[in-house]
């Protein structure tokens, strides 16, 4: 392949988009399209783990005190399905990724790095085509949207995955 040399690494950083909210929408499809957040239910104490894109339009974000979020949007729906459910979907996602590479550097429940250099060289796959396949499978099989950054280093791949959300693929 002309676009790769043996000395150039091809690193993917894959980040599940609004992971906790995505899992919540799998559990309760009625949440789709609604302003909701993951936090402590039936209280005004605590902080939010994350917020749906619809809630983010109102300035609601992860780490925000719940009381402040409710002041910004009194109709905010707050849910929490427990770590076990989120962990289950994380495991399913990383199992899917292991079909491509054995060694994954998982950096949190919803993101990790893959060195796909061997796949792109040995199997003659263009990195963007591979990223599109992984992204499509995660969405179709698990209902989990993700963004993928492609770069020669971990740092640049992480930067790239943050550039286009949701469902972005960025090459640096």
One Martini backbone bead per residue (centre of mass of N, CA, C, O) as a GRO file, in nm:
protein
  172
    1UNK     BB    1   0.097   0.035   0.021
    2UNK     BB    2   0.131   0.374  -0.012
    3UNK     BB    3   0.016   0.503   0.274
    4UNK     BB    4   0.224   0.285   0.391
    5UNK     BB    5   0.468   0.211   0.629
    6UNK     BB    6   0.633   0.007   0.841
    7UNK     BB    7   0.692   0.261   1.049
    8UNK     BB    8   0.382   0.308   1.055
    9UNK     BB    9   0.132   0.366   1.259
   10UNK     BB   10  -0.206   0.233   1.340
   11UNK     BB   11  -0.426   0.419   1.539
   12UNK     BB   12  -0.701   0.362   1.749
   13UNK     BB   13  -0.962   0.566   1.882
   14UNK     BB   14  -1.232   0.454   2.085
   15UNK     BB   15  -1.553   0.625   2.138
   16UNK     BB   16  -1.826   0.619   2.314
   17UNK     BB   17  -2.121   0.772   2.275
   18UNK     BB   18  -2.284   0.849   2.532
   19UNK     BB   19  -2.284   0.573   2.685
   20UNK     BB   20  -2.489   0.581   2.923
   21UNK     BB   21  -2.718   0.683   2.740
   22UNK     BB   22  -2.720   0.453   2.537
   23UNK     BB   23  -2.792   0.234   2.743
   24UNK     BB   24  -3.052   0.366   2.844
   25UNK     BB   25  -3.193   0.348   2.558
   26UNK     BB   26  -3.193   0.044   2.548
   27UNK     BB   27  -3.360   0.002   2.809
   28UNK     BB   28  -3.516   0.296   2.724
   29UNK     BB   29  -3.650   0.407   2.431
   30UNK     BB   30  -3.811   0.667   2.540
   31UNK     BB   31  -3.540   0.850   2.561
   32UNK     BB   32  -3.536   0.916   2.283
   33UNK     BB   33  -3.499   1.264   2.227
   34UNK     BB   34  -3.430   1.330   2.525
   35UNK     BB   35  -3.381   1.505   2.819
   36UNK     BB   36  -3.106   1.347   2.981
   37UNK     BB   37  -2.958   1.184   3.274
   38UNK     BB   38  -2.690   1.064   3.472
   39UNK     BB   39  -2.794   0.976   3.807
   40UNK     BB   40  -2.959   1.051   4.084
   41UNK     BB   41  -3.247   0.943   4.184
   42UNK     BB   42  -3.475   1.117   4.372
   43UNK     BB   43  -3.282   1.380   4.369
   44UNK     BB   44  -3.048   1.674   4.422
   45UNK     BB   45  -2.805   1.503   4.458
   46UNK     BB   46  -2.514   1.528   4.306
   47UNK     BB   47  -2.377   1.406   4.000
   48UNK     BB   48  -2.319   1.387   3.669
   49UNK     BB   49  -2.208   1.164   3.432
   50UNK     BB   50  -2.424   1.241   3.203
   51UNK     BB   51  -2.557   1.362   2.881
   52UNK     BB   52  -2.759   1.421   2.655
   53UNK     BB   53  -2.772   1.599   2.372
   54UNK     BB   54  -3.035   1.743   2.451
   55UNK     BB   55  -2.922   1.847   2.730
   56UNK     BB   56  -2.668   2.001   2.621
   57UNK     BB   57  -2.831   2.241   2.496
   58UNK     BB   58  -2.867   2.348   2.817
   59UNK     BB   59  -2.573   2.299   2.965
   60UNK     BB   60  -2.553   1.999   3.018
   61UNK     BB   61  -2.312   1.801   3.216
   62UNK     BB   62  -2.060   1.648   3.320
   63UNK     BB   63  -2.019   1.709   3.672
   64UNK     BB   64  -2.283   1.825   3.734
   65UNK     BB   65  -2.488   1.938   3.943
   66UNK     BB   66  -2.806   1.845   3.977
   67UNK     BB   67  -2.932   2.111   4.077
   68UNK     BB   68  -2.830   2.278   3.833
   69UNK     BB   69  -2.967   2.117   3.608
   70UNK     BB   70  -3.262   2.166   3.719
   71UNK     BB   71  -3.248   2.475   3.683
   72UNK     BB   72  -3.208   2.468   3.372
   73UNK     BB   73  -3.399   2.180   3.370
   74UNK     BB   74  -3.679   2.071   3.522
   75UNK     BB   75  -3.745   1.828   3.297
   76UNK     BB   76  -3.528   1.652   3.370
   77UNK     BB   77  -3.413   1.335   3.320
   78UNK     BB   78  -3.331   1.087   3.572
   79UNK     BB   79  -3.094   0.817   3.548
   80UNK     BB   80  -3.016   0.469   3.675
   81UNK     BB   81  -2.893   0.126   3.601
   82UNK     BB   82  -2.622   0.053   3.679
   83UNK     BB   83  -2.313  -0.087   3.647
   84UNK     BB   84  -2.379  -0.367   3.528
   85UNK     BB   85  -2.499  -0.271   3.259
   86UNK     BB   86  -2.257  -0.106   3.159
   87UNK     BB   87  -2.053  -0.339   3.176
   88UNK     BB   88  -2.188  -0.528   2.974
   89UNK     BB   89  -2.156  -0.335   2.724
   90UNK     BB   90  -1.854  -0.306   2.739
   91UNK     BB   91  -1.785  -0.604   2.696
   92UNK     BB   92  -1.920  -0.631   2.420
   93UNK     BB   93  -1.745  -0.421   2.277
   94UNK     BB   94  -1.459  -0.548   2.338
   95UNK     BB   95  -1.525  -0.815   2.200
   96UNK     BB   96  -1.554  -0.700   1.918
   97UNK     BB   97  -1.262  -0.583   1.901
   98UNK     BB   98  -1.119  -0.872   1.938
   99UNK     BB   99  -1.177  -0.952   1.635
  100UNK     BB  100  -0.924  -0.768   1.540
  101UNK     BB  101  -0.773  -0.749   1.826
  102UNK     BB  102  -0.613  -0.859   2.114
  103UNK     BB  103  -0.479  -0.581   2.184
  104UNK     BB  104  -0.617  -0.365   2.431
  105UNK     BB  105  -0.638  -0.028   2.542
  106UNK     BB  106  -0.814   0.022   2.816
  107UNK     BB  107  -0.921   0.344   2.963
  108UNK     BB  108  -1.229   0.267   2.988
  109UNK     BB  109  -1.557   0.177   2.962
  110UNK     BB  110  -1.562   0.367   2.659
  111UNK     BB  111  -1.240   0.325   2.588
  112UNK     BB  112  -0.977   0.280   2.325
  113UNK     BB  113  -0.690   0.109   2.193
  114UNK     BB  114  -0.571   0.032   1.854
  115UNK     BB  115  -0.349  -0.173   1.676
  116UNK     BB  116  -0.383  -0.182   1.303
  117UNK     BB  117  -0.131  -0.232   1.131
  118UNK     BB  118  -0.148  -0.534   1.048
  119UNK     BB  119  -0.418  -0.522   0.903
  120UNK     BB  120  -0.340  -0.305   0.688
  121UNK     BB  121  -0.100  -0.478   0.574
  122UNK     BB  122  -0.179  -0.790   0.559
  123UNK     BB  123  -0.494  -0.736   0.455
  124UNK     BB  124  -0.530  -0.472   0.297
  125UNK     BB  125  -0.655  -0.231   0.482
  126UNK     BB  126  -0.817   0.044   0.516
  127UNK     BB  127  -0.862   0.231   0.791
  128UNK     BB  128  -1.140   0.354   0.719
  129UNK     BB  129  -1.284   0.091   0.652
  130UNK     BB  130  -1.242  -0.035   0.929
  131UNK     BB  131  -1.383   0.184   1.094
  132UNK     BB  132  -1.660   0.158   0.956
  133UNK     BB  133  -1.709  -0.133   1.040
  134UNK     BB  134  -1.695  -0.101   1.345
  135UNK     BB  135  -1.911   0.119   1.369
  136UNK     BB  136  -2.144  -0.041   1.238
  137UNK     BB  137  -2.143  -0.283   1.432
  138UNK     BB  138  -2.190  -0.134   1.699
  139UNK     BB  139  -2.465  -0.023   1.607
  140UNK     BB  140  -2.612  -0.284   1.507
  141UNK     BB  141  -2.538  -0.499   1.744
  142UNK     BB  142  -2.541  -0.273   2.012
  143UNK     BB  143  -2.633   0.032   1.991
  144UNK     BB  144  -2.332   0.179   1.962
  145UNK     BB  145  -2.195   0.471   1.940
  146UNK     BB  146  -1.896   0.593   1.758
  147UNK     BB  147  -1.568   0.725   1.771
  148UNK     BB  148  -1.282   0.766   1.539
  149UNK     BB  149  -0.934   0.769   1.569
  150UNK     BB  150  -0.661   0.832   1.332
  151UNK     BB  151  -0.314   0.747   1.403
  152UNK     BB  152   0.037   0.719   1.496
  153UNK     BB  153  -0.079   0.802   1.784
  154UNK     BB  154  -0.241   0.818   2.074
  155UNK     BB  155  -0.281   1.120   2.103
  156UNK     BB  156  -0.392   1.174   1.814
  157UNK     BB  157  -0.626   0.974   1.825
  158UNK     BB  158  -0.774   1.114   2.055
  159UNK     BB  159  -0.812   1.383   1.917
  160UNK     BB  160  -0.968   1.272   1.671
  161UNK     BB  161  -1.219   1.148   1.826
  162UNK     BB  162  -1.310   1.449   1.931
  163UNK     BB  163  -1.387   1.605   1.656
  164UNK     BB  164  -1.629   1.382   1.582
  165UNK     BB  165  -1.953   1.421   1.714
  166UNK     BB  166  -2.113   1.180   1.631
  167UNK     BB  167  -1.992   0.933   1.428
  168UNK     BB  168  -1.682   0.969   1.386
  169UNK     BB  169  -1.407   1.006   1.142
  170UNK     BB  170  -1.056   1.066   1.207
  171UNK     BB  171  -0.764   1.188   1.038
  172UNK     BB  172  -0.399   1.248   1.130
   0.00000   0.00000   0.00000
